[in-house]
GROMACS .gro file of C-alpha atoms in nm:
model
  461
    1UNK     CA    1   9.024   9.251   7.236
    2UNK     CA    2   9.352   9.322   7.414
    3UNK     CA    3   9.375   9.392   7.788
    4UNK     CA    4   9.675   9.480   8.003
    5UNK     CA    5   9.737   9.189   8.239
    6UNK     CA    6   9.916   9.277   8.563
    7UNK     CA    7  10.026   8.913   8.594
    8UNK     CA    8  10.249   8.945   8.288
    9UNK     CA    9  10.295   9.321   8.262
   10UNK     CA   10  10.178   9.312   7.900
   11UNK     CA   11   9.872   9.361   7.685
   12UNK     CA   12   9.730   9.023   7.594
   13UNK     CA   13   9.452   8.903   7.369
   14UNK     CA   14   9.157   8.835   7.595
   15UNK     CA   15   8.980   8.503   7.544
   16UNK     CA   16   8.720   8.393   7.803
   17UNK     CA   17   8.806   8.079   8.001
   18UNK     CA   18   8.463   7.947   7.910
   19UNK     CA   19   8.362   8.016   7.548
   20UNK     CA   20   8.104   8.295   7.523
   21UNK     CA   21   8.106   8.381   7.894
   22UNK     CA   22   8.315   8.631   8.088
   23UNK     CA   23   8.342   8.579   8.463
   24UNK     CA   24   8.473   8.885   8.644
   25UNK     CA   25   8.530   8.969   9.010
   26UNK     CA   26   8.599   9.326   9.120
   27UNK     CA   27   8.684   9.429   9.473
   28UNK     CA   28   8.399   9.650   9.584
   29UNK     CA   29   8.385   9.926   9.840
   30UNK     CA   30   8.399   9.926  10.216
   31UNK     CA   31   8.067  10.073  10.323
   32UNK     CA   32   8.196  10.302  10.598
   33UNK     CA   33   8.130  10.637  10.426
   34UNK     CA   34   7.999  10.790  10.104
   35UNK     CA   35   8.152  10.708   9.766
   36UNK     CA   36   8.437  10.935   9.660
   37UNK     CA   37   8.573  11.004   9.313
   38UNK     CA   38   8.834  10.728   9.337
   39UNK     CA   39   8.561  10.470   9.399
   40UNK     CA   40   8.359  10.615   9.111
   41UNK     CA   41   8.652  10.578   8.872
   42UNK     CA   42   8.691  10.209   8.948
   43UNK     CA   43   8.317  10.141   8.928
   44UNK     CA   44   8.278  10.324   8.594
   45UNK     CA   45   8.584  10.158   8.436
   46UNK     CA   46   8.486   9.801   8.517
   47UNK     CA   47   8.125   9.865   8.422
   48UNK     CA   48   8.251   9.985   8.083
   49UNK     CA   49   8.450   9.663   8.047
   50UNK     CA   50   8.125   9.477   8.113
   51UNK     CA   51   7.939   9.686   7.851
   52UNK     CA   52   8.206   9.618   7.588
   53UNK     CA   53   8.199   9.244   7.660
   54UNK     CA   54   7.821   9.241   7.631
   55UNK     CA   55   7.837   9.448   7.313
   56UNK     CA   56   8.042   9.166   7.162
   57UNK     CA   57   7.774   8.917   7.257
   58UNK     CA   58   7.950   8.758   7.553
   59UNK     CA   59   7.750   8.673   7.861
   60UNK     CA   60   7.900   8.839   8.167
   61UNK     CA   61   7.885   8.712   8.523
   62UNK     CA   62   8.003   9.014   8.717
   63UNK     CA   63   8.063   8.984   9.091
   64UNK     CA   64   8.142   9.294   9.297
   65UNK     CA   65   8.163   9.235   9.670
   66UNK     CA   66   8.050   9.458   9.955
   67UNK     CA   67   8.289   9.481  10.250
   68UNK     CA   68   8.051   9.528  10.543
   69UNK     CA   69   8.288   9.386  10.807
   70UNK     CA   70   8.587   9.607  10.863
   71UNK     CA   71   8.779   9.778  11.140
   72UNK     CA   72   8.692  10.121  10.993
   73UNK     CA   73   8.320  10.041  11.014
   74UNK     CA   74   8.356   9.919  11.372
   75UNK     CA   75   8.557  10.227  11.472
   76UNK     CA   76   8.313  10.470  11.312
   77UNK     CA   77   8.019  10.294  11.473
   78UNK     CA   78   8.190  10.321  11.810
   79UNK     CA   79   8.256  10.695  11.767
   80UNK     CA   80   7.899  10.768  11.653
   81UNK     CA   81   7.729  10.529  11.895
   82UNK     CA   82   7.580  10.328  11.608
   83UNK     CA   83   7.557   9.957  11.548
   84UNK     CA   84   7.824   9.866  11.288
   85UNK     CA   85   7.579   9.652  11.090
   86UNK     CA   86   7.326   9.937  11.076
   87UNK     CA   87   7.598  10.183  10.976
   88UNK     CA   88   7.719   9.953  10.698
   89UNK     CA   89   7.369   9.905  10.559
   90UNK     CA   90   7.304  10.281  10.567
   91UNK     CA   91   7.611  10.351  10.353
   92UNK     CA   92   7.549  10.049  10.129
   93UNK     CA   93   7.217  10.201  10.029
   94UNK     CA   94   7.379  10.541   9.968
   95UNK     CA   95   7.647  10.375   9.755
   96UNK     CA   96   7.377  10.211   9.546
   97UNK     CA   97   7.197  10.544   9.497
   98UNK     CA   98   7.518  10.722   9.395
   99UNK     CA   99   7.623  10.453   9.148
  100UNK     CA  100   7.277  10.454   8.995
  101UNK     CA  101   7.309  10.828   8.928
  102UNK     CA  102   7.654  10.764   8.780
  103UNK     CA  103   7.483  10.510   8.545
  104UNK     CA  104   7.675  10.217   8.689
  105UNK     CA  105   7.425   9.931   8.713
  106UNK     CA  106   7.449   9.678   8.990
  107UNK     CA  107   7.673   9.377   8.934
  108UNK     CA  108   7.508   9.042   8.868
  109UNK     CA  109   7.605   8.937   9.220
  110UNK     CA  110   7.692   9.171   9.507
  111UNK     CA  111   7.778   8.945   9.801
  112UNK     CA  112   7.818   9.089  10.147
  113UNK     CA  113   8.112   8.962  10.347
  114UNK     CA  114   7.885   8.916  10.650
  115UNK     CA  115   7.672   8.665  10.456
  116UNK     CA  116   7.960   8.427  10.380
  117UNK     CA  117   8.126   8.372  10.717
  118UNK     CA  118   8.085   7.989  10.714
  119UNK     CA  119   8.264   7.965  10.378
  120UNK     CA  120   8.546   8.188  10.507
  121UNK     CA  121   8.587   7.967  10.813
  122UNK     CA  122   8.610   7.656  10.592
  123UNK     CA  123   8.867   7.831  10.370
  124UNK     CA  124   9.082   7.911  10.674
  125UNK     CA  125   9.044   7.555  10.811
  126UNK     CA  126   9.173   7.409  10.485
  127UNK     CA  127   9.478   7.635  10.490
  128UNK     CA  128   9.547   7.528  10.849
  129UNK     CA  129   9.522   7.159  10.753
  130UNK     CA  130   9.760   7.222  10.462
  131UNK     CA  131  10.017   7.362  10.705
  132UNK     CA  132  10.000   7.707  10.547
  133UNK     CA  133   9.833   7.883  10.841
  134UNK     CA  134   9.875   7.865  11.218
  135UNK     CA  135   9.629   7.906  11.505
  136UNK     CA  136   9.739   8.141  11.779
  137UNK     CA  137   9.554   8.323  12.060
  138UNK     CA  138   9.211   8.275  11.905
  139UNK     CA  139   9.322   8.387  11.558
  140UNK     CA  140   9.439   8.219  11.238
  141UNK     CA  141   9.742   8.355  11.054
  142UNK     CA  142   9.859   8.277  10.702
  143UNK     CA  143  10.220   8.298  10.586
  144UNK     CA  144  10.198   8.391  10.215
  145UNK     CA  145  10.575   8.349  10.168
  146UNK     CA  146  10.524   7.972  10.175
  147UNK     CA  147  10.356   8.009   9.834
  148UNK     CA  148  10.600   8.051   9.545
  149UNK     CA  149  10.373   8.285   9.345
  150UNK     CA  150  10.327   8.527   9.636
  151UNK     CA  151  10.436   8.875   9.532
  152UNK     CA  152  10.415   8.806   9.157
  153UNK     CA  153  10.215   9.126   9.100
  154UNK     CA  154  10.446   9.335   9.318
  155UNK     CA  155  10.759   9.207   9.146
  156UNK     CA  156  10.614   9.306   8.806
  157UNK     CA  157  10.613   9.663   8.940
  158UNK     CA  158  10.961   9.630   9.092
  159UNK     CA  159  10.813   9.635   9.441
  160UNK     CA  160  10.938   9.425   9.731
  161UNK     CA  161  10.658   9.201   9.865
  162UNK     CA  162  10.561   9.258  10.225
  163UNK     CA  163  10.695   8.999  10.468
  164UNK     CA  164  10.424   8.958  10.726
  165UNK     CA  165  10.166   8.713  10.849
  166UNK     CA  166   9.814   8.772  10.722
  167UNK     CA  167   9.517   8.736  10.960
  168UNK     CA  168   9.259   8.497  10.818
  169UNK     CA  169   9.057   8.513  11.138
  170UNK     CA  170   9.098   8.749  11.430
  171UNK     CA  171   8.933   8.745  11.771
  172UNK     CA  172   8.660   9.001  11.845
  173UNK     CA  173   8.616   9.190  12.169
  174UNK     CA  174   8.283   9.169  12.344
  175UNK     CA  175   8.175   9.506  12.204
  176UNK     CA  176   8.271   9.415  11.847
  177UNK     CA  177   8.086   9.211  11.584
  178UNK     CA  178   8.182   8.846  11.591
  179UNK     CA  179   8.085   8.496  11.486
  180UNK     CA  180   8.150   8.158  11.644
  181UNK     CA  181   8.434   7.956  11.494
  182UNK     CA  182   8.656   7.658  11.586
  183UNK     CA  183   8.903   7.912  11.726
  184UNK     CA  184   8.657   8.117  11.928
  185UNK     CA  185   8.440   8.418  11.858
  186UNK     CA  186   8.588   8.648  11.596
  187UNK     CA  187   8.564   8.787  11.244
  188UNK     CA  188   8.743   8.731  10.912
  189UNK     CA  189   9.046   8.919  10.790
  190UNK     CA  190   9.008   9.139  10.484
  191UNK     CA  191   9.206   8.933  10.233
  192UNK     CA  192   9.021   8.607  10.289
  193UNK     CA  193   8.686   8.775  10.228
  194UNK     CA  194   8.753   8.832   9.857
  195UNK     CA  195   8.929   8.498   9.804
  196UNK     CA  196   8.629   8.318   9.949
  197UNK     CA  197   8.351   8.509   9.773
  198UNK     CA  198   8.528   8.491   9.435
  199UNK     CA  199   8.559   8.114   9.472
  200UNK     CA  200   8.199   8.071   9.587
  201UNK     CA  201   8.049   8.250   9.286
  202UNK     CA  202   8.310   8.201   9.011
  203UNK     CA  203   8.497   7.882   9.095
  204UNK     CA  204   8.866   7.807   9.132
  205UNK     CA  205   8.967   7.984   8.808
  206UNK     CA  206   8.786   8.272   8.638
  207UNK     CA  207   8.867   8.537   8.380
  208UNK     CA  208   8.925   8.876   8.542
  209UNK     CA  209   9.002   9.004   8.889
  210UNK     CA  210   8.993   9.381   8.913
  211UNK     CA  211   9.029   9.668   9.153
  212UNK     CA  212   9.218   9.987   9.221
  213UNK     CA  213   9.594  10.018   9.182
  214UNK     CA  214   9.627  10.033   9.560
  215UNK     CA  215   9.491   9.678   9.586
  216UNK     CA  216   9.761   9.523   9.368
  217UNK     CA  217   9.980   9.458   9.673
  218UNK     CA  218   9.938   9.326   9.929
  219UNK     CA  219   9.565   9.253   9.878
  220UNK     CA  220   9.564   9.087   9.535
  221UNK     CA  221   9.903   8.923   9.587
  222UNK     CA  222   9.772   8.776   9.911
  223UNK     CA  223   9.453   8.657   9.743
  224UNK     CA  224   9.663   8.480   9.481
  225UNK     CA  225   9.872   8.311   9.752
  226UNK     CA  226   9.567   8.206   9.955
  227UNK     CA  227   9.388   8.058   9.654
  228UNK     CA  228   9.702   7.893   9.517
  229UNK     CA  229   9.766   7.740   9.858
  230UNK     CA  230   9.418   7.591   9.858
  231UNK     CA  231   9.375   7.490   9.493
  232UNK     CA  232   9.722   7.503   9.341
  233UNK     CA  233   9.595   7.758   9.089
  234UNK     CA  234   9.613   8.135   9.039
  235UNK     CA  235   9.245   8.231   9.068
  236UNK     CA  236   9.216   8.467   8.769
  237UNK     CA  237   9.375   8.466   8.425
  238UNK     CA  238   9.384   8.847   8.412
  239UNK     CA  239   9.443   9.097   8.693
  240UNK     CA  240   9.335   9.454   8.608
  241UNK     CA  241   9.392   9.771   8.807
  242UNK     CA  242   9.261  10.123   8.755
  243UNK     CA  243   9.478  10.423   8.834
  244UNK     CA  244   9.417  10.624   9.149
  245UNK     CA  245   9.282  10.978   9.186
  246UNK     CA  246   9.507  11.236   9.349
  247UNK     CA  247   9.460  11.592   9.465
  248UNK     CA  248   9.683  11.866   9.320
  249UNK     CA  249  10.017  11.902   9.499
  250UNK     CA  250   9.958  11.578   9.689
  251UNK     CA  251  10.135  11.249   9.629
  252UNK     CA  252   9.875  11.065   9.833
  253UNK     CA  253   9.575  10.894   9.676
  254UNK     CA  254   9.223  11.019   9.743
  255UNK     CA  255   9.117  10.810  10.042
  256UNK     CA  256   8.858  10.817  10.318
  257UNK     CA  257   9.120  10.716  10.572
  258UNK     CA  258   9.337  11.014  10.472
  259UNK     CA  259   9.043  11.256  10.485
  260UNK     CA  260   9.124  11.410  10.146
  261UNK     CA  261   8.819  11.310   9.944
  262UNK     CA  262   8.553  11.466   9.726
  263UNK     CA  263   8.240  11.256   9.750
  264UNK     CA  264   8.022  11.192   9.447
  265UNK     CA  265   7.736  11.367   9.623
  266UNK     CA  266   7.943  11.681   9.658
  267UNK     CA  267   8.043  11.668   9.290
  268UNK     CA  268   7.686  11.592   9.174
  269UNK     CA  269   7.576  11.911   9.347
  270UNK     CA  270   7.772  12.104   9.080
  271UNK     CA  271   7.800  11.870   8.782
  272UNK     CA  272   7.563  11.641   8.594
  273UNK     CA  273   7.656  11.269   8.623
  274UNK     CA  274   7.719  11.265   8.246
  275UNK     CA  275   7.991  11.528   8.300
  276UNK     CA  276   8.150  11.313   8.570
  277UNK     CA  277   8.149  11.012   8.337
  278UNK     CA  278   8.314  11.214   8.059
  279UNK     CA  279   8.573  11.338   8.307
  280UNK     CA  280   8.650  10.985   8.429
  281UNK     CA  281   8.687  10.858   8.071
  282UNK     CA  282   8.908  11.152   7.966
  283UNK     CA  283   9.212  10.964   8.099
  284UNK     CA  284   9.305  10.602   8.030
  285UNK     CA  285   9.174  10.387   8.313
  286UNK     CA  286   9.524  10.266   8.410
  287UNK     CA  287   9.674  10.614   8.436
  288UNK     CA  288   9.663  10.818   8.757
  289UNK     CA  289   9.434  11.122   8.762
  290UNK     CA  290   9.482  11.454   8.936
  291UNK     CA  291   9.151  11.602   9.041
  292UNK     CA  292   9.098  11.957   8.914
  293UNK     CA  293   8.771  12.143   8.886
  294UNK     CA  294   8.882  12.297   8.557
  295UNK     CA  295   8.898  11.948   8.404
  296UNK     CA  296   8.540  11.886   8.511
  297UNK     CA  297   8.447  12.219   8.354
  298UNK     CA  298   8.606  12.107   8.027
  299UNK     CA  299   8.400  11.789   8.043
  300UNK     CA  300   8.089  11.999   8.104
  301UNK     CA  301   8.162  12.194   7.785
  302UNK     CA  302   8.211  11.868   7.590
  303UNK     CA  303   7.883  11.717   7.715
  304UNK     CA  304   7.691  12.041   7.650
  305UNK     CA  305   7.835  12.054   7.298
  306UNK     CA  306   7.725  11.697   7.229
  307UNK     CA  307   7.375  11.756   7.357
  308UNK     CA  308   7.351  12.090   7.179
  309UNK     CA  309   7.433  11.931   6.846
  310UNK     CA  310   7.170  11.659   6.891
  311UNK     CA  311   6.907  11.920   6.979
  312UNK     CA  312   6.996  12.139   6.679
  313UNK     CA  313   7.004  11.838   6.452
  314UNK     CA  314   6.658  11.724   6.558
  315UNK     CA  315   6.519  12.073   6.499
  316UNK     CA  316   6.712  12.146   6.179
  317UNK     CA  317   6.514  12.260   5.871
  318UNK     CA  318   6.508  12.004   5.593
  319UNK     CA  319   6.641  12.155   5.267
  320UNK     CA  320   6.494  12.068   4.931
  321UNK     CA  321   6.826  11.962   4.786
  322UNK     CA  322   7.154  11.811   4.904
  323UNK     CA  323   7.492  11.978   4.845
  324UNK     CA  324   7.710  11.677   4.746
  325UNK     CA  325   8.037  11.807   4.892
  326UNK     CA  326   7.894  11.850   5.241
  327UNK     CA  327   7.737  11.505   5.239
  328UNK     CA  328   8.060  11.340   5.121
  329UNK     CA  329   8.261  11.485   5.411
  330UNK     CA  330   8.013  11.341   5.660
  331UNK     CA  331   8.010  11.003   5.486
  332UNK     CA  332   8.391  10.984   5.496
  333UNK     CA  333   8.395  11.040   5.872
  334UNK     CA  334   8.108  10.803   5.946
  335UNK     CA  335   8.247  10.515   5.740
  336UNK     CA  336   8.552  10.484   5.963
  337UNK     CA  337   8.417  10.623   6.291
  338UNK     CA  338   8.239  10.315   6.419
  339UNK     CA  339   8.540  10.094   6.346
  340UNK     CA  340   8.781  10.338   6.509
  341UNK     CA  341   8.556  10.375   6.814
  342UNK     CA  342   8.532  10.001   6.874
  343UNK     CA  343   8.902   9.948   6.802
  344UNK     CA  344   8.984  10.205   7.070
  345UNK     CA  345   8.774  10.031   7.335
  346UNK     CA  346   8.907   9.691   7.228
  347UNK     CA  347   9.262   9.820   7.282
  348UNK     CA  348   9.267   9.794   7.662
  349UNK     CA  349   8.962  10.018   7.696
  350UNK     CA  350   9.124  10.328   7.548
  351UNK     CA  351   8.849  10.578   7.629
  352UNK     CA  352   9.071  10.872   7.533
  353UNK     CA  353   9.082  10.757   7.171
  354UNK     CA  354   8.713  10.665   7.183
  355UNK     CA  355   8.623  11.018   7.295
  356UNK     CA  356   8.839  11.156   7.014
  357UNK     CA  357   8.626  10.961   6.765
  358UNK     CA  358   8.311  11.106   6.921
  359UNK     CA  359   8.464  11.452   6.878
  360UNK     CA  360   8.541  11.382   6.511
  361UNK     CA  361   8.183  11.273   6.440
  362UNK     CA  362   8.049  11.571   6.631
  363UNK     CA  363   8.272  11.816   6.439
  364UNK     CA  364   8.164  11.667   6.105
  365UNK     CA  365   7.800  11.688   6.209
  366UNK     CA  366   7.833  12.050   6.320
  367UNK     CA  367   8.000  12.144   5.992
  368UNK     CA  368   7.722  11.968   5.803
  369UNK     CA  369   7.453  12.152   5.995
  370UNK     CA  370   7.623  12.487   5.943
  371UNK     CA  371   7.650  12.422   5.568
  372UNK     CA  372   7.272  12.470   5.542
  373UNK     CA  373   7.247  12.161   5.323
  374UNK     CA  374   7.186  11.889   5.580
  375UNK     CA  375   6.975  11.612   5.431
  376UNK     CA  376   6.737  11.436   5.676
  377UNK     CA  377   6.872  11.085   5.632
  378UNK     CA  378   7.231  11.198   5.681
  379UNK     CA  379   7.142  11.376   6.003
  380UNK     CA  380   6.959  11.070   6.131
  381UNK     CA  381   7.267  10.859   6.059
  382UNK     CA  382   7.491  11.096   6.254
  383UNK     CA  383   7.247  11.096   6.545
  384UNK     CA  384   7.218  10.717   6.532
  385UNK     CA  385   7.596  10.671   6.540
  386UNK     CA  386   7.636  10.908   6.834
  387UNK     CA  387   7.362  10.725   7.021
  388UNK     CA  388   7.532  10.392   6.948
  389UNK     CA  389   7.850  10.530   7.102
  390UNK     CA  390   7.640  10.651   7.393
  391UNK     CA  391   7.513  10.300   7.465
  392UNK     CA  392   7.865  10.230   7.589
  393UNK     CA  393   7.988  10.565   7.721
  394UNK     CA  394   7.652  10.701   7.846
  395UNK     CA  395   7.733  11.072   7.815
  396UNK     CA  396   7.387  11.226   7.777
  397UNK     CA  397   7.278  11.463   8.057
  398UNK     CA  398   7.007  11.354   8.298
  399UNK     CA  399   6.667  11.363   8.131
  400UNK     CA  400   6.809  11.431   7.784
  401UNK     CA  401   6.716  11.189   7.510
  402UNK     CA  402   6.632  11.384   7.195
  403UNK     CA  403   6.554  11.206   6.869
  404UNK     CA  404   6.489  11.318   6.515
  405UNK     CA  405   6.136  11.257   6.384
  406UNK     CA  406   6.272  10.988   6.150
  407UNK     CA  407   6.438  10.800   6.437
  408UNK     CA  408   6.122  10.822   6.648
  409UNK     CA  409   5.919  10.675   6.359
  410UNK     CA  410   6.166  10.389   6.303
  411UNK     CA  411   6.176  10.305   6.673
  412UNK     CA  412   5.796  10.305   6.688
  413UNK     CA  413   5.779  10.065   6.392
  414UNK     CA  414   6.031   9.837   6.563
  415UNK     CA  415   5.831   9.855   6.885
  416UNK     CA  416   5.515   9.746   6.700
  417UNK     CA  417   5.714   9.469   6.529
  418UNK     CA  418   5.829   9.344   6.869
  419UNK     CA  419   5.474   9.335   7.002
  420UNK     CA  420   5.355   9.144   6.693
  421UNK     CA  421   5.640   8.892   6.721
  422UNK     CA  422   5.545   8.816   7.079
  423UNK     CA  423   5.198   8.715   6.963
  424UNK     CA  424   5.118   8.354   6.880
  425UNK     CA  425   4.884   8.465   6.601
  426UNK     CA  426   5.002   8.377   6.250
  427UNK     CA  427   4.839   8.696   6.125
  428UNK     CA  428   5.042   8.904   6.371
  429UNK     CA  429   5.366   8.728   6.277
  430UNK     CA  430   5.288   8.790   5.910
  431UNK     CA  431   5.244   9.162   5.981
  432UNK     CA  432   5.574   9.165   6.171
  433UNK     CA  433   5.753   9.012   5.873
  434UNK     CA  434   5.594   9.274   5.648
  435UNK     CA  435   5.726   9.554   5.870
  436UNK     CA  436   6.071   9.394   5.855
  437UNK     CA  437   6.056   9.399   5.476
  438UNK     CA  438   5.954   9.766   5.475
  439UNK     CA  439   6.248   9.858   5.700
  440UNK     CA  440   6.496   9.650   5.499
  441UNK     CA  441   6.378   9.803   5.173
  442UNK     CA  442   6.429  10.148   5.325
  443UNK     CA  443   6.795  10.063   5.391
  444UNK     CA  444   6.758   9.999   5.765
  445UNK     CA  445   6.936   9.708   5.932
  446UNK     CA  446   6.829   9.590   6.278
  447UNK     CA  447   6.912   9.315   6.524
  448UNK     CA  448   6.757   9.191   6.847
  449UNK     CA  449   6.994   9.210   7.145
  450UNK     CA  450   6.976   9.185   7.520
  451UNK     CA  451   6.945   9.567   7.522
  452UNK     CA  452   6.649   9.564   7.287
  453UNK     CA  453   6.636   9.605   6.909
  454UNK     CA  454   6.925   9.807   6.767
  455UNK     CA  455   6.910   9.959   6.419
  456UNK     CA  456   7.127  10.152   6.174
  457UNK     CA  457   7.136  10.263   5.812
  458UNK     CA  458   7.288   9.992   5.592
  459UNK     CA  459   7.536  10.223   5.419
  460UNK     CA  460   7.731  10.285   5.739
  461UNK     CA  461   7.758   9.936   5.886
   0.00000   0.00000   0.00000
C-alpha cells in the first residue's frame, strides 16, 4: 500500500513500525458546536484508512482525541451562561451521534484533553528543564525554532514557518477552567495536548499522524518540534492531511469560527448518510472540495441506482437457460473488478477510482439483468462483490440490506456452522466440518475474520 507522506512530499510504501499492527493518531474535533461537513470529511477518510488496514489483516490502534479545553468552548460558555465542561460534554455526545449516523465507528481510544492534564504538565516541565521552554507570568512558552526540524511540513509546501512562541501552559482567570500546576493555576495550550496524548497511548514513535490540511502548520509542525525536543525523534513516520471543504465563491475553508458551515444534522435532514459518504468519497481525500448541493444530488442518484439494482437483482425471475454471451461479459468485469478496487484503495486511498470500479460492476450487472438471461449464481456473485465493496465504502441507505435467496441460505448455513464450532461437542464439530465440505463442494470459499465469516464464489477470487 502506498500513502502520500507530508514529511517527504511523496507517495511511499507503507510498512507498519511494528509488524502486523498500525498505530494511528488523528486530531479530533473541538467540541464547541455541531459537526460540519469539513469534520465529516476528515472522520470518514481516516476511518476508511482504518478499514483498509483491517481488511489486510493488520491490527489497528486508532487514537482520535477530543479537545474539550479550548478558548472557543470557554467563550461560548460565557456567552450562553453555561459551564464550559457541561457545554463540551453536550457537544461531544452530539458528535458521537452524528458520526454514528455517518457510519464512522468510534476510535479505539478517544482521550479527552481534560483527563490528561498531569501528563501535559510533566511534558512541559521536561521541555523547561531541557532549556527549550521558558516560564513567564504564570505561563510556559516553547520556542519551536530551537528545534532543527521545526517547519519541515511547511517547507514541503513552500510555506514560511511561523516565528512565534507557543504557549504550553497559560494562566486561567478566576472565571475560567483551570488546574493547579508548578506555575500556578492554568490550562494547557492546544499544541501540547495532542503531543502528550499521542505519546501516552502510542509511544515516542508511531505510524500515522493525521488531520485536516489546516493543521499541517503550525499545529503538526509544532507537535513535531515539541516531541523532537523531548525525545529526539519525529513522533510519526507518516503525516497525512485531508483536503478542506470550501463554499462556492469563497476562498475560505468551512469553519465554525468563520460562521460559514453546513452541519451534518442540516445535511442529514435532506440526504441519507450513505449519500453523504458517497459525496465525500467522490473526490480524492487530499484534494479540496467545493460544497454544492448539485453534487450531493448526483451522489443521491448513484446510491439510489446501486440500491435499485440490488433490489431488482434479488427479485429477478430465474430463467431456465443461460445465454452464454451475457454471462461472459459479466465474468470479464468481475474477474478484474476486485483487484482494481483494492488497487485503487491501496494507491493512497483513491476512492474516485474505487467508485469507478463499483460503477463498472453495476453497469455490467444492469446489462445482465436487462438481457433477460440472468442466471441465479451469476447474480449472487455480482451482489456478493458489491457487498464486499460495501464493507469498506458503506454506501447502502439506512435500513437497506437486501439479499438474494441464495445469499440468505449461504449465510444461514455459515451461521449454523459458527454455532456448531463454538460447541465443545465432537458431534457438533463433526457437523460443522460436514457443512464446510458442502459449501466447498458447491464452489463457495469462506474465511473467518474479525468482521465475521466472509464468503465468495471460488471462480471470482
